Structure formats: structure tokens, C-alpha cells
PDB file of C-alpha atoms in Angstrom:
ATOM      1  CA  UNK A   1    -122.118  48.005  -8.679  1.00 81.00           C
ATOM      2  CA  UNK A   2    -125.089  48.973 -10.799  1.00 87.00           C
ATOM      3  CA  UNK A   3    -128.175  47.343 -11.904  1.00 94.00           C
ATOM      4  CA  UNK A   4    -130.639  48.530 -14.700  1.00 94.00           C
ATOM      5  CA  UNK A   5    -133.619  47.108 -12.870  1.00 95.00           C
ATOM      6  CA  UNK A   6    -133.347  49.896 -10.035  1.00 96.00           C
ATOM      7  CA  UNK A   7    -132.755  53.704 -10.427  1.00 95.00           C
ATOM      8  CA  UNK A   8    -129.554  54.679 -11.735  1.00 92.00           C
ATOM      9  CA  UNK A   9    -127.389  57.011  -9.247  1.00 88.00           C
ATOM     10  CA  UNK A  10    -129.020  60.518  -9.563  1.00 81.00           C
ATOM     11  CA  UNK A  11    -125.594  61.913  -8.309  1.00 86.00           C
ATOM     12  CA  UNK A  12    -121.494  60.895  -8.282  1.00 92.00           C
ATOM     13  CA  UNK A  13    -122.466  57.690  -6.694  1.00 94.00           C
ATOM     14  CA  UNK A  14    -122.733  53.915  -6.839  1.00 95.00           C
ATOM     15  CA  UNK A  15    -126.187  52.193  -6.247  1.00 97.00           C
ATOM     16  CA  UNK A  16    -123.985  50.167  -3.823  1.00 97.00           C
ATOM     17  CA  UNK A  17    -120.731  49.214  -2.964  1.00 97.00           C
ATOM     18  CA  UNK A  18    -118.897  45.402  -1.852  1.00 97.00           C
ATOM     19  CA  UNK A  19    -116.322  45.566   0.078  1.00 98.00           C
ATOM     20  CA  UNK A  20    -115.259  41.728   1.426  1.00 97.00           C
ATOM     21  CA  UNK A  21    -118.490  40.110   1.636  1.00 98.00           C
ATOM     22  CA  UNK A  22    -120.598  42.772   2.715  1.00 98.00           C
ATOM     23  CA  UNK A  23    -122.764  44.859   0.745  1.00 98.00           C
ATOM     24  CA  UNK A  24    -123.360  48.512   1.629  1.00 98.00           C
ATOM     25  CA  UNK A  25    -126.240  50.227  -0.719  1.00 98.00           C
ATOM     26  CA  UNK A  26    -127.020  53.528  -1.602  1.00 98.00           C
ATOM     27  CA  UNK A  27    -130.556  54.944   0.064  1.00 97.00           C
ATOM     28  CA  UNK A  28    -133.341  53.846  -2.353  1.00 98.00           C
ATOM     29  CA  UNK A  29    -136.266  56.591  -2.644  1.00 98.00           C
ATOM     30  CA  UNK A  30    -139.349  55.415  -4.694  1.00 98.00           C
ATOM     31  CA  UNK A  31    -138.229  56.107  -8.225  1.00 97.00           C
ATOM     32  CA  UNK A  32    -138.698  53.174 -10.722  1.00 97.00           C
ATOM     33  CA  UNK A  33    -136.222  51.778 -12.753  1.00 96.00           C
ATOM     34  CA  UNK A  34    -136.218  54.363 -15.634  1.00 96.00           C
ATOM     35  CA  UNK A  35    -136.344  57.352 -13.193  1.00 95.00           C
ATOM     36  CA  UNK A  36    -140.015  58.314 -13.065  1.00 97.00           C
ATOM     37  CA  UNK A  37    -140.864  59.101  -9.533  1.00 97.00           C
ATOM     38  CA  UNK A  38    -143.796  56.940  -7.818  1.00 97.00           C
ATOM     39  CA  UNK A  39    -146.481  59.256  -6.364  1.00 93.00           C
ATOM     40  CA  UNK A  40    -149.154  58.110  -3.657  1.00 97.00           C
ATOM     41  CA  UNK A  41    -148.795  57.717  -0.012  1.00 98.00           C
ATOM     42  CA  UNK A  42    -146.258  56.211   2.410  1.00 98.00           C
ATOM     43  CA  UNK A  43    -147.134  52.796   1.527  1.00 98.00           C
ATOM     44  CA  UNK A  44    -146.789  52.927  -2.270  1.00 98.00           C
ATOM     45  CA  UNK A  45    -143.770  54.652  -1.894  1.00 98.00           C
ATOM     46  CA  UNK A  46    -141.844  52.088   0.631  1.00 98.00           C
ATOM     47  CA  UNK A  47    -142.907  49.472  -1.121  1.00 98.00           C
ATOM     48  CA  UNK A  48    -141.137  50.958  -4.216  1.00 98.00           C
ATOM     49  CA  UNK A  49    -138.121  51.629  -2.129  1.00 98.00           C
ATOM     50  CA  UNK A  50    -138.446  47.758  -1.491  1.00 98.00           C
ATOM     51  CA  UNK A  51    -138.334  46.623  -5.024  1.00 98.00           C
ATOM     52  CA  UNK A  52    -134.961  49.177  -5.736  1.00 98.00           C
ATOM     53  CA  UNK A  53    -133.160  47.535  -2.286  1.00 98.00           C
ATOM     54  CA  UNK A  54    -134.256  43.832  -3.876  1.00 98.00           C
ATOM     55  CA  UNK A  55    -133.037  44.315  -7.038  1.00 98.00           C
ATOM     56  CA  UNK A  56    -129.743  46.296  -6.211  1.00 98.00           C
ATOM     57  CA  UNK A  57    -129.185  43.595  -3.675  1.00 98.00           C
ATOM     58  CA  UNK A  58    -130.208  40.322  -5.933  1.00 98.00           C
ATOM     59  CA  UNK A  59    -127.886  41.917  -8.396  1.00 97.00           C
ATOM     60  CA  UNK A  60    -124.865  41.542  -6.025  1.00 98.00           C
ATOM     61  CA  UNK A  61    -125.878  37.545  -5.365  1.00 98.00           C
ATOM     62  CA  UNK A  62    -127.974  38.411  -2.187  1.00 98.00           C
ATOM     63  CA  UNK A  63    -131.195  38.257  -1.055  1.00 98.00           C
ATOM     64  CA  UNK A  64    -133.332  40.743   1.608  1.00 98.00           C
ATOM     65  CA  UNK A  65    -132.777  37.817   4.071  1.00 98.00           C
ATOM     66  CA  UNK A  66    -129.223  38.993   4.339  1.00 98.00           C
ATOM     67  CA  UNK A  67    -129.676  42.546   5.213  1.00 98.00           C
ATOM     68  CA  UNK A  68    -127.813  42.942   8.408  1.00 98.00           C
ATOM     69  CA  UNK A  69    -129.070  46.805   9.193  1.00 98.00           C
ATOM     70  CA  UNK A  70    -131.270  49.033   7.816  1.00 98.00           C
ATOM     71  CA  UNK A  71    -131.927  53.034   7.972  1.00 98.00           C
ATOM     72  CA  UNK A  72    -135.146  54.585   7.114  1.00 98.00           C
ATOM     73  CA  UNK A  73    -135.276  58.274   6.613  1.00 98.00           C
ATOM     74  CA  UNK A  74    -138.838  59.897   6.527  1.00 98.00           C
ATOM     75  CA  UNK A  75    -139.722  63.062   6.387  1.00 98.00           C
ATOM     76  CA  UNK A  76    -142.637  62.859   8.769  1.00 98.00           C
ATOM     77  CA  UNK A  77    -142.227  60.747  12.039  1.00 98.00           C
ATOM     78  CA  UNK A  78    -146.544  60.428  11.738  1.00 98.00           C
ATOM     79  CA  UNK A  79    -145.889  57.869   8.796  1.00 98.00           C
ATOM     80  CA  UNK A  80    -143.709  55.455  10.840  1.00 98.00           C
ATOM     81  CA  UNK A  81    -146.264  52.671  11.396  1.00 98.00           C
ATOM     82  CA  UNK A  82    -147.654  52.586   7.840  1.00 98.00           C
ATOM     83  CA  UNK A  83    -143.824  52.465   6.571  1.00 98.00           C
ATOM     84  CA  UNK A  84    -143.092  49.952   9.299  1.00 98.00           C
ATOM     85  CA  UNK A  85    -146.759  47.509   7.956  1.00 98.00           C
ATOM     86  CA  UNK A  86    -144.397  47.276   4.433  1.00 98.00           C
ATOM     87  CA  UNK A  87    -141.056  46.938   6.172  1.00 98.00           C
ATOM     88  CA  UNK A  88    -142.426  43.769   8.063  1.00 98.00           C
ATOM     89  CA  UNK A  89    -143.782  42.575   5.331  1.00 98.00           C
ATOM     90  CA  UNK A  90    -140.764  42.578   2.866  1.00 98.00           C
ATOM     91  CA  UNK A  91    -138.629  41.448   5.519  1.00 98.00           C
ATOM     92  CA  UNK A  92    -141.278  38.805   6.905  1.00 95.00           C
ATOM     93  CA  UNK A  93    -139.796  36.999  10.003  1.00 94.00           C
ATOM     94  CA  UNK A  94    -136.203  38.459   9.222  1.00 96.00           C
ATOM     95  CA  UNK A  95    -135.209  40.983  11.599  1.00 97.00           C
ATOM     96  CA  UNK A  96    -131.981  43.029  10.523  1.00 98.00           C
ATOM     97  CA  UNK A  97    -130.831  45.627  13.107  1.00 98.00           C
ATOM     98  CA  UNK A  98    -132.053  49.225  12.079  1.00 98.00           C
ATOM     99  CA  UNK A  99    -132.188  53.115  12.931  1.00 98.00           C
ATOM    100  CA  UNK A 100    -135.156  55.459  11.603  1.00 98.00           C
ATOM    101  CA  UNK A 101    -134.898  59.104  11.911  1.00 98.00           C
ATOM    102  CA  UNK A 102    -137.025  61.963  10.709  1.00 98.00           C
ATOM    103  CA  UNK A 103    -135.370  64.309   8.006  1.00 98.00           C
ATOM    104  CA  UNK A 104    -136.106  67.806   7.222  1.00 97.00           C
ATOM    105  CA  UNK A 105    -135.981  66.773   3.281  1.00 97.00           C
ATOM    106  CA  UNK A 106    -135.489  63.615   0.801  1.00 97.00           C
ATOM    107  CA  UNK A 107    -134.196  63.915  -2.705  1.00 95.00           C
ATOM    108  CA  UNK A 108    -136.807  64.906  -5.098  1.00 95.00           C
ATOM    109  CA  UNK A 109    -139.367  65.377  -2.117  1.00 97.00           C
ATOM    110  CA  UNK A 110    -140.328  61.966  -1.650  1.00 98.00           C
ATOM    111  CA  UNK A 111    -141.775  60.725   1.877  1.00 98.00           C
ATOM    112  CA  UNK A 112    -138.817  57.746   2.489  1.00 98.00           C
ATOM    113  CA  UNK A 113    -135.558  56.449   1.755  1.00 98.00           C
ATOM    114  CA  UNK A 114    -134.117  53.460   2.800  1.00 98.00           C
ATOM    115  CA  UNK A 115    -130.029  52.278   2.986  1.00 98.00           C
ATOM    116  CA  UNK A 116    -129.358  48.763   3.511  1.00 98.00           C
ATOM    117  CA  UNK A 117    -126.041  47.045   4.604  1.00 98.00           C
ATOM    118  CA  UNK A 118    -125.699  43.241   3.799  1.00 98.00           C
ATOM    119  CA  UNK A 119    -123.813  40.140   4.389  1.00 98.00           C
ATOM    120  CA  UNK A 120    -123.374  38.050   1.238  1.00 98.00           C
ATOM    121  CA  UNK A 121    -121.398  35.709   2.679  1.00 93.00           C
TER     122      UNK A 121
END
């Protein structure tokens, strides 16, 4: 599956994959859709991340309402609850199961990425 309003794959992968009726993306990092990364702080960046995960996701027929899990990768624990002030507010009073781990390093050096799974039935 591939979109031109998120990133294209900056490796030998898919921005996300269907199998049945679920929908498993690729981690989103805060690149726009022509490449160029976003600079600024947690919160600029997640909310970029956002706009990637809607778009790959809207291009498949879904919407963020049918993420089923989440992870979140950061590379520094200390910007959990700023990342988490965007995640709630994307996802408003949806809820989709999720993990979020600290990372030693993110593609291109950015402060989060974010994989999605989704049910588009």
C-alpha cells in the first residue's frame, strides 16, 4: 500500500500492509510528505507522525478510530507525557491498546516513531 500524502518507504518496505481486514503500518517518524524532516520538539514531531499514520491509514479506507494497537518508540523516556498530550489528542476518547519503549536510536535521529495496527472491518 502506498500513499503520496505520507513519506514514501525510506527502505525495502511498504508504508503498510492489509492482510484480511486488518491494517498493519509501517512506523511513521516526522518526515512530511516529500521527505523533508520536521525539526522542533517532541510535540511538533508526534504530531507529524500523526498526520503520516492518518493519511497512510485514510488511504486504506480507515480512520484513527480503528487503530486497534499502537507502539511508540522514543528515544528519551523524559518526553513521554508531552508525546502522550498529542497522542490523546489525535486519538480523543478512542483508546487502542499500546506499548511504548525507549530506543537507543530512530531513523534519521528523530525523537519518535509510531506503528499502528488497524481493523478496517
Amino acid at each position: 500500500m502506498q500513499t503520496s500524502n505520507a513519506p514514501a518507504a525510506i527502505g525495502p518496505y511498504s508504508q503498510a500492509i492489509t492482510v484480511g481486514t486488518m491494517l498493519f503500518t509501517s512506523g511513521q517518524i516526522p518526515l512530511r510528505a516529500d521527505g523533508t524532516l520536521v525539526e522542533g520538539d517532541i510535540k511538533v514531531q508526534t504530531r507529524q507522525v500523526f498526520d503520516n499514520l492518518r493519511a497512510v491509514i485514510e488511504a486504506a479506507g480507515g480512520t484513527l478510530a480503528q487503530v486497534v494497537k499502537t507502539t511508540v518508540f522514543l528515544k528519551d523516556m523524559q518526553d513521554f507525557v508531552s508525546m502522550n498530550e498529542v497522542y490523546e489528542a489525535e486519538f480523543g476518547g478512542h483508546r487502542p491498546a499500546r506499548s511504548a519503549v525507549q530506543v537507543a536510536r530512530l531513523p534519521r535521529d528523530v525523537l519518535v516513531e509510531i506503528e499502528a495496527i488497524v481493523s478496517l472491518a
